[in-house]
Short mmCIF file of C-alpha atoms and ligand atoms in Angstrom, two decimals:
data_model
loop_
_atom_site.label_atom_id
_atom_site.label_comp_id
_atom_site.label_asym_id
_atom_site.label_seq_id
_atom_site.Cartn_x
_atom_site.Cartn_y
_atom_site.Cartn_z
CA MET Y 9 121.41 97.15 106.03
CA THR Y 10 119.54 94.06 106.92
CA THR Y 11 121.17 91.24 105.42
CA ILE Y 12 118.96 88.72 103.35
CA ASP Y 13 121.01 85.45 101.64
CA THR Y 14 120.06 84.60 97.39
CA ASP Y 15 116.77 83.72 97.36
CA PRO Y 16 116.53 79.49 97.61
CA ASP Y 17 113.51 80.00 95.63
CA THR Y 18 114.12 81.81 92.95
CA GLY Y 19 118.26 82.49 93.39
CA LEU Y 20 117.51 86.55 93.24
CA ASP Y 21 120.54 88.17 94.88
CA PRO Y 22 118.52 90.78 97.40
CA LEU Y 23 118.92 94.59 96.38
CA GLU Y 24 121.38 96.99 97.35
CA PHE Y 25 119.26 99.50 98.96
CA SER Y 26 120.24 103.29 99.32
CA VAL Y 27 119.61 104.82 102.73
CA THR Y 28 118.97 108.82 103.07
CA ARG Y 29 117.80 109.06 106.58
CA ASN Y 30 115.26 111.58 107.00
CA LEU Y 31 116.94 114.37 108.90
CA ALA Y 32 113.96 116.01 110.29
CA ALA Y 33 112.39 112.79 111.42
CA LYS Y 34 110.09 112.52 114.12
CA SER Y 35 111.12 113.42 117.86
CA THR Y 36 110.03 110.46 120.13
CA THR Y 37 107.76 112.32 122.06
CA ASP Y 38 106.03 113.50 118.11
CA ARG Y 39 105.99 109.93 117.76
CA ASP Y 40 104.00 108.36 120.99
CA ALA Y 41 101.84 111.61 121.02
CA ILE Y 42 101.22 109.93 117.62
CA LEU Y 43 100.93 106.64 118.44
CA ALA Y 44 98.92 107.39 121.33
CA ASN Y 45 96.07 106.99 118.97
CA PRO Y 46 96.79 107.00 115.55
CA GLY Y 47 93.46 106.90 114.02
CA PHE Y 48 93.49 104.90 110.84
CA GLY Y 49 95.88 105.89 107.85
CA GLN Y 50 96.67 109.97 108.73
CA SER Y 51 99.71 109.64 109.93
CA PHE Y 52 102.67 108.27 108.29
CA THR Y 53 106.69 107.18 109.45
CA ASP Y 54 109.35 108.95 108.51
CA HIS Y 55 110.31 106.76 105.35
CA MET Y 56 109.56 105.39 102.06
CA VAL Y 57 110.70 102.67 100.35
CA ASP Y 58 111.06 102.95 96.20
CA ILE Y 59 112.23 101.22 93.56
CA CYS Y 60 111.98 101.75 89.93
CA TRP Y 61 111.64 99.80 86.68
CA SER Y 62 112.22 99.92 83.10
CA VAL Y 63 111.85 98.26 79.98
CA ARG Y 64 115.41 97.82 79.59
CA GLY Y 65 116.64 98.62 83.31
CA GLY Y 66 114.78 96.11 84.65
CA TRP Y 67 114.04 96.50 88.33
CA HIS Y 68 116.54 98.68 89.86
CA ARG Y 69 117.60 101.72 92.28
CA PRO Y 70 116.16 100.97 95.28
CA ARG Y 71 115.85 103.45 98.31
CA VAL Y 72 115.06 104.20 101.25
CA SER Y 73 114.45 108.10 101.60
CA PRO Y 74 112.59 110.68 103.60
CA TYR Y 75 108.72 110.24 103.60
CA GLY Y 76 107.31 113.27 100.96
CA PRO Y 77 105.82 113.96 97.92
CA ILE Y 78 106.35 112.37 94.88
CA SER Y 79 107.64 114.03 91.66
CA LEU Y 80 105.34 113.38 88.70
CA ASP Y 81 105.45 114.74 85.29
CA PRO Y 82 101.90 115.75 84.65
CA ALA Y 83 101.69 112.76 82.28
CA ALA Y 84 102.48 109.83 83.95
CA ALA Y 85 100.27 107.39 82.42
CA VAL Y 86 98.67 106.79 86.03
CA LEU Y 87 97.33 109.95 86.23
CA HIS Y 88 95.26 109.90 83.29
CA TYR Y 89 94.78 106.02 82.62
CA GLY Y 90 94.59 104.44 86.45
CA GLN Y 91 97.77 101.50 85.65
CA GLU Y 92 98.10 101.68 89.57
CA ILE Y 93 98.13 98.30 91.64
CA PHE Y 94 98.64 97.99 95.68
CA GLU Y 95 98.41 95.74 98.73
CA GLY Y 96 97.63 96.04 102.12
CA ILE Y 97 99.71 94.36 105.15
CA LYS Y 98 99.94 95.12 108.96
CA ALA Y 99 103.06 94.83 110.99
CA TYR Y 100 102.24 93.83 114.40
CA ARG Y 101 104.09 93.97 117.37
CA HIS Y 102 104.43 90.96 119.87
CA ALA Y 103 105.05 91.64 123.85
CA ASP Y 104 109.13 90.64 123.38
CA GLY Y 105 109.19 93.52 121.18
CA SER Y 106 109.62 91.93 117.44
CA VAL Y 107 108.22 92.95 114.79
CA HIS Y 108 105.98 89.79 112.89
CA THR Y 109 104.32 90.81 109.59
CA PHE Y 110 101.54 88.21 108.57
CA ARG Y 111 101.71 86.27 105.02
CA PRO Y 112 103.42 88.65 103.47
CA ASP Y 113 104.44 85.57 100.75
CA GLN Y 114 100.49 86.34 100.27
CA ASN Y 115 100.75 89.77 99.33
CA GLY Y 116 104.14 89.24 97.62
CA ARG Y 117 102.09 86.72 94.81
CA ARG Y 118 98.80 89.15 95.68
CA LEU Y 119 100.68 92.18 94.10
CA GLN Y 120 101.83 89.50 90.80
CA ARG Y 121 98.41 89.00 90.10
CA SER Y 122 96.96 92.18 90.04
CA ALA Y 123 100.21 92.85 88.49
CA ARG Y 124 99.74 90.78 85.41
CA ARG Y 125 96.09 92.08 84.89
CA LEU Y 126 96.76 95.69 84.71
CA ALA Y 127 100.25 94.66 82.37
CA LEU Y 128 102.14 96.08 85.26
CA PRO Y 129 105.33 94.01 86.24
CA GLU Y 130 105.75 91.44 88.34
CA LEU Y 131 107.82 92.79 91.37
CA PRO Y 132 109.90 88.89 92.69
CA VAL Y 133 108.34 88.12 96.07
CA PRO Y 134 111.78 88.47 97.24
CA TYR Y 135 112.04 92.09 96.25
CA PHE Y 136 108.52 92.74 98.38
CA LEU Y 137 109.72 90.67 101.69
CA GLN Y 138 112.66 93.08 100.76
CA SER Y 139 111.48 95.92 101.06
CA LEU Y 140 109.55 95.30 103.83
CA ARG Y 141 112.45 94.73 106.16
CA GLU Y 142 113.94 97.61 104.69
CA LEU Y 143 111.13 99.51 106.06
CA ILE Y 144 111.08 98.55 109.07
CA ALA Y 145 114.83 98.48 109.60
CA VAL Y 146 114.86 102.58 109.54
CA ASP Y 147 110.82 102.44 111.00
CA GLY Y 148 110.57 99.84 113.57
CA ALA Y 149 110.14 102.43 116.21
CA TRP Y 150 106.65 102.61 114.66
CA VAL Y 151 104.87 99.58 114.88
CA PRO Y 152 102.62 100.73 117.82
CA SER Y 153 102.12 98.20 120.97
CA GLY Y 154 98.43 98.92 122.04
CA ASP Y 155 95.70 96.65 121.90
CA ASP Y 156 94.94 95.64 118.94
CA GLN Y 157 96.85 98.39 117.54
CA SER Y 158 99.39 98.18 114.27
CA LEU Y 159 102.13 99.30 111.75
CA TYR Y 160 99.92 99.33 108.28
CA LEU Y 161 101.64 98.69 105.15
CA ARG Y 162 100.82 100.15 102.19
CA PRO Y 163 103.36 98.36 98.69
CA PHE Y 164 101.86 100.38 95.70
CA MET Y 165 103.24 100.29 92.06
CA PHE Y 166 102.10 102.56 89.44
CA ALA Y 167 102.61 103.65 85.87
CA LYS Y 168 105.01 106.94 85.74
CA GLU Y 169 106.39 106.88 82.00
CA ALA Y 170 105.37 110.19 80.67
CA PHE Y 171 103.03 109.33 77.22
CA LEU Y 172 100.09 110.06 77.06
CA GLY Y 173 99.62 106.94 74.83
CA VAL Y 174 97.92 103.93 75.59
CA ARG Y 175 99.76 100.70 76.11
CA PRO Y 176 101.43 99.58 78.93
CA ALA Y 177 103.71 102.06 80.46
CA HIS Y 178 107.75 101.38 79.87
CA LYS Y 179 108.28 102.81 83.59
CA VAL Y 180 107.45 102.21 86.38
CA ALA Y 181 107.64 102.55 90.75
CA TYR Y 182 106.70 100.58 93.15
CA TYR Y 183 106.54 102.21 96.71
CA LEU Y 184 106.22 101.46 100.48
CA ILE Y 185 104.84 103.91 103.44
CA ALA Y 186 103.83 102.83 106.20
CA SER Y 187 101.28 104.83 108.51
CA PRO Y 188 100.28 103.56 112.70
CA ALA Y 189 96.79 101.89 113.44
CA GLY Y 190 94.70 102.32 115.72
CA ALA Y 191 91.71 99.49 116.49
CA TYR Y 192 89.16 99.24 114.61
CA PHE Y 193 86.06 99.05 116.68
CA LYS Y 194 87.43 101.41 119.56
CA GLY Y 195 85.06 99.98 122.29
CA GLY Y 196 84.46 96.28 121.07
CA VAL Y 197 83.56 94.96 117.56
CA GLN Y 198 79.86 96.06 116.21
CA PRO Y 199 78.00 94.77 113.60
CA VAL Y 200 77.38 97.01 110.61
CA SER Y 201 74.62 97.46 108.08
CA ILE Y 202 74.87 96.46 104.79
CA TRP Y 203 73.62 98.29 101.98
CA LEU Y 204 72.87 96.26 98.33
CA SER Y 205 73.68 98.12 95.53
CA GLU Y 206 71.33 97.79 92.61
CA ASP Y 207 72.36 100.15 90.79
CA TYR Y 208 76.14 99.99 90.84
CA SER Y 209 78.72 97.06 90.55
CA ARG Y 210 82.21 97.65 91.15
CA ALA Y 211 83.70 94.48 88.92
CA GLY Y 212 82.49 92.51 85.76
CA LYS Y 213 82.65 89.13 84.08
CA GLY Y 214 86.83 88.88 82.75
CA GLY Y 215 87.40 92.85 84.63
CA THR Y 216 89.08 93.74 87.17
CA GLY Y 217 87.81 92.25 90.21
CA ALA Y 218 90.11 90.02 91.74
CA ALA Y 219 93.00 93.13 91.07
CA LYS Y 220 93.67 95.32 93.89
CA THR Y 221 93.87 98.48 92.17
CA GLY Y 222 92.64 101.59 92.50
CA GLY Y 223 89.97 101.55 89.41
CA ASN Y 224 88.00 99.23 91.82
CA TYR Y 225 88.10 101.34 94.56
CA ALA Y 226 86.73 105.13 92.81
CA ALA Y 227 84.17 102.47 90.90
CA SER Y 228 82.92 101.58 94.54
CA LEU Y 229 82.72 105.26 96.32
CA LEU Y 230 79.42 106.78 94.89
CA PRO Y 231 77.54 103.65 95.38
CA GLN Y 232 79.12 104.17 99.39
CA SER Y 233 77.51 107.04 99.01
CA GLU Y 234 74.48 106.08 98.42
CA ALA Y 235 74.71 104.04 101.16
CA TYR Y 236 75.73 106.38 103.55
CA GLU Y 237 72.75 107.87 102.41
CA ASN Y 238 70.93 105.50 103.19
CA GLU Y 239 71.65 105.11 107.15
CA CYS Y 240 74.16 101.99 105.93
CA ASP Y 241 77.97 101.77 106.82
CA GLN Y 242 78.83 99.21 103.74
CA VAL Y 243 78.04 98.46 100.83
CA VAL Y 244 77.55 95.17 99.70
CA PHE Y 245 77.73 94.29 95.48
CA LEU Y 246 76.11 91.28 92.79
CA ASP Y 247 77.41 90.45 89.30
CA GLN Y 248 75.09 90.63 86.59
CA ASP Y 249 74.16 87.13 87.70
CA ARG Y 250 72.60 88.14 91.13
CA ASN Y 251 75.33 86.63 92.81
CA VAL Y 252 77.02 88.29 95.83
CA GLU Y 253 80.66 89.72 95.33
CA GLU Y 254 82.24 91.64 98.28
CA LEU Y 255 82.07 94.64 99.73
CA GLY Y 256 83.92 97.43 98.27
CA GLY Y 257 87.15 95.97 100.31
CA MET Y 258 85.67 93.16 102.35
CA ASN Y 259 85.26 89.93 101.07
CA VAL Y 260 81.61 88.34 102.74
CA VAL Y 261 81.48 84.82 104.67
CA PHE Y 262 78.42 83.15 105.61
CA VAL Y 263 77.67 80.21 108.21
CA TYR Y 264 74.97 77.39 107.98
CA LYS Y 265 72.96 75.40 110.78
CA ASP Y 266 75.20 72.68 110.06
CA GLY Y 267 78.79 74.01 110.64
CA THR Y 268 79.51 74.73 107.32
CA ILE Y 269 80.78 77.78 105.96
CA VAL Y 270 79.95 79.19 102.91
CA THR Y 271 81.78 82.12 100.78
CA PRO Y 272 81.44 83.54 97.30
CA GLN Y 273 84.32 82.93 94.25
CA SER Y 274 84.55 84.02 91.54
CA ASP Y 275 87.19 85.94 88.80
CA SER Y 276 85.39 89.38 90.04
CA ILE Y 277 86.17 88.90 93.75
CA LEU Y 278 89.31 89.96 95.29
CA GLU Y 279 90.92 87.05 97.03
CA GLY Y 280 91.11 88.33 100.82
CA ILE Y 281 94.27 86.71 103.07
CA THR Y 282 92.44 87.40 106.20
CA ARG Y 283 89.48 85.29 104.78
CA ASP Y 284 91.75 82.53 103.31
CA SER Y 285 93.09 82.73 106.80
CA LEU Y 286 90.06 82.42 108.62
CA LEU Y 287 88.53 79.41 106.97
CA GLN Y 288 91.55 77.62 107.38
CA LEU Y 289 91.32 78.21 111.26
CA ALA Y 290 87.54 77.29 110.66
CA ARG Y 291 88.71 73.84 109.35
CA ASP Y 292 90.55 73.09 111.32
CA ARG Y 293 87.61 73.02 113.79
CA GLY Y 294 86.36 70.65 111.29
CA HIS Y 295 83.39 73.19 109.99
CA HIS Y 296 83.11 72.19 106.34
CA VAL Y 297 84.06 75.33 103.85
CA GLU Y 298 82.75 76.14 100.12
CA GLY Y 299 83.32 78.20 98.08
CA ARG Y 300 81.22 78.65 95.57
CA ASN Y 301 78.49 81.47 94.05
CA VAL Y 302 75.75 82.56 96.45
CA SER Y 303 72.86 84.32 94.95
CA LEU Y 304 71.00 87.38 96.66
CA ASP Y 305 68.20 84.58 97.08
CA GLU Y 306 70.38 82.45 98.61
CA TRP Y 307 71.43 84.58 101.10
CA ARG Y 308 68.32 86.76 101.40
CA GLN Y 309 65.70 83.14 102.23
CA GLY Y 310 68.45 81.46 103.55
CA VAL Y 311 68.56 83.87 106.69
CA ALA Y 312 64.20 84.11 106.96
CA SER Y 313 64.47 80.30 107.29
CA GLY Y 314 67.22 79.99 109.87
CA ASP Y 315 69.54 77.82 107.70
CA ILE Y 316 71.58 80.84 107.32
CA VAL Y 317 73.12 81.34 111.44
CA GLU Y 318 75.65 84.07 110.86
CA VAL Y 319 77.09 86.31 108.19
CA PHE Y 320 80.69 88.45 108.29
CA ALA Y 321 83.01 90.78 106.26
CA CYS Y 322 86.95 90.00 106.49
CA GLY Y 323 89.95 92.59 105.59
CA THR Y 324 92.66 93.38 107.00
CA ALA Y 325 92.61 96.85 108.65
CA ALA Y 326 89.11 95.82 110.57
CA VAL Y 327 89.89 91.74 110.03
CA VAL Y 328 86.96 90.88 110.94
CA THR Y 329 83.16 92.29 111.01
CA PRO Y 330 79.53 90.77 111.54
CA ILE Y 331 76.85 92.29 109.58
CA GLY Y 332 73.80 93.11 111.62
CA VAL Y 333 71.36 94.11 108.50
CA LEU Y 334 71.24 93.65 104.97
CA LYS Y 335 69.14 96.84 103.48
CA GLY Y 336 67.94 97.41 100.06
CA ARG Y 337 65.39 99.65 98.37
CA ASP Y 338 62.50 98.39 99.51
CA PHE Y 339 63.02 95.82 102.27
CA ILE Y 340 65.49 95.30 105.49
CA ASP Y 341 66.70 92.11 106.96
CA GLU Y 342 68.30 92.06 110.19
CA GLN Y 343 70.97 88.91 110.38
CA PRO Y 344 71.57 86.57 113.04
CA SER Y 345 73.75 86.57 115.25
CA GLY Y 346 76.29 84.31 116.17
CA THR Y 347 79.79 83.73 117.80
CA LEU Y 348 82.00 81.60 115.37
CA ALA Y 349 82.78 85.28 113.34
CA LEU Y 350 84.04 86.72 116.86
CA GLU Y 351 85.47 83.43 117.99
CA LEU Y 352 87.29 82.81 114.69
CA ARG Y 353 88.34 86.98 115.37
CA GLU Y 354 90.17 86.18 118.32
CA GLU Y 355 91.98 83.22 117.34
CA LEU Y 356 93.53 85.35 114.22
CA THR Y 357 94.61 88.12 116.17
CA ASN Y 358 96.37 86.12 118.71
CA ILE Y 359 98.05 84.13 116.24
CA GLN Y 360 99.21 87.46 114.55
CA TYR Y 361 100.14 89.38 117.72
CA GLY Y 362 101.73 85.93 119.21
CA ARG Y 363 99.33 84.96 121.95
CA ALA Y 364 98.86 81.94 119.79
CA GLU Y 365 100.96 79.28 118.41
CA ASP Y 366 101.41 80.02 115.08
CA LYS Y 367 100.56 76.51 113.93
CA HIS Y 368 100.65 77.29 109.95
CA GLY Y 369 103.73 78.96 110.06
CA TRP Y 370 101.78 82.49 108.82
CA LEU Y 371 104.23 84.74 111.05
CA TYR Y 372 107.12 86.71 109.48
CA ARG Y 373 109.82 88.37 111.33
CA LEU Y 374 110.13 91.81 110.12
CA ASP Y 375 112.95 93.76 112.70
CA ALA Y 376 116.28 90.86 112.71
C1 PLP T 5 91.94 94.04 100.28
C2 PLP T 5 90.98 93.24 99.59
C3 PLP T 5 90.02 92.81 100.66
C4 PLP T 5 90.61 92.23 102.40
O1 PLP T 5 91.72 91.26 101.73
P1 PLP T 5 92.29 91.29 102.72
O2 PLP T 5 94.09 89.93 101.76
O3 PLP T 5 92.10 90.31 103.67
O4 PLP T 5 92.84 92.22 103.51
C5 PLP T 5 88.30 92.40 100.39
N1 PLP T 5 88.06 92.71 98.89
C6 PLP T 5 88.53 93.90 98.36
C7 PLP T 5 88.17 94.56 96.87
C8 PLP T 5 90.24 94.96 98.95
O5 PLP T 5 90.97 95.32 98.12
#
């Protein structure tokens, strides 16, 4: 068990996790075969973490156990009303073998904001951080060491109370699972084509757009199919005033001719930690950064006039992807290609993999 001191900010004592080892854990040979070509989200490590919550008992029964199916009552509220949230964060192996993650306090705080919106209990950030360390303590060997590889960590929380009445559940579970991830782009970063969703939105004013919740993803699947039918890789959503929101799971950033960087900001957009970090690196280089509304017209006209010189999307899974084409029902706009997106990508991943100085104190060691 890892030892963690009382948290100085919250005064919380660390949880005492019970650890049950997986007797059927993968052999080194089997694990290495998976790590040689992990793909994304298809293989899982040998263990998982869970912590229960109830109205009466608060957070309790923290466990590390063998990875496996969860037993749920068919009346569990999440299966009916979708009371669920999640996070996505990566663990990186550095050249000296140590394992680090990136700004996990931000993910912990975002999980709390999502919880508030979905009327779920807020997991204290120190417990969130401890859950990551507990899993790495048993599954650290699953953090791959290849180029651009990582262990994708997926924390999630859902309503498990068996009750069909409509109200916030009185029993909730927090889980953490992990899945080794390969380089997102094989053979170098490729620009993506984006389909403009006109008929469907992913979020509304006052809705759950700013929360990381499964329902937003469920709402994005049909428009995403429409994107595929139109030979596009991803879909971009607008708000009710035809301002650009984001892709199904990545934020959008515009680079202007004068070096200004603009990204849509509103309460229907998920605040990406990748975006926040890239924008900080851009500020460090002297770029002026603005969070504000960007209308579809501003985007299209900016590209046509040459005022916008680069457009890219960003998120934990793919880090940064340049946008090559924006396609709508009656137009195809080729997007300008620049170098800033890929330079910032390189700078960010160099910090994450320990190849560049971590000036902002963003790394958090998981294996010590
Ligand atoms: C997770 C997510 C992002 C990206 O956030 P990161 O913290 O950068 O991974 C963007 N949009 C949506 C809808 C998301 O769920």
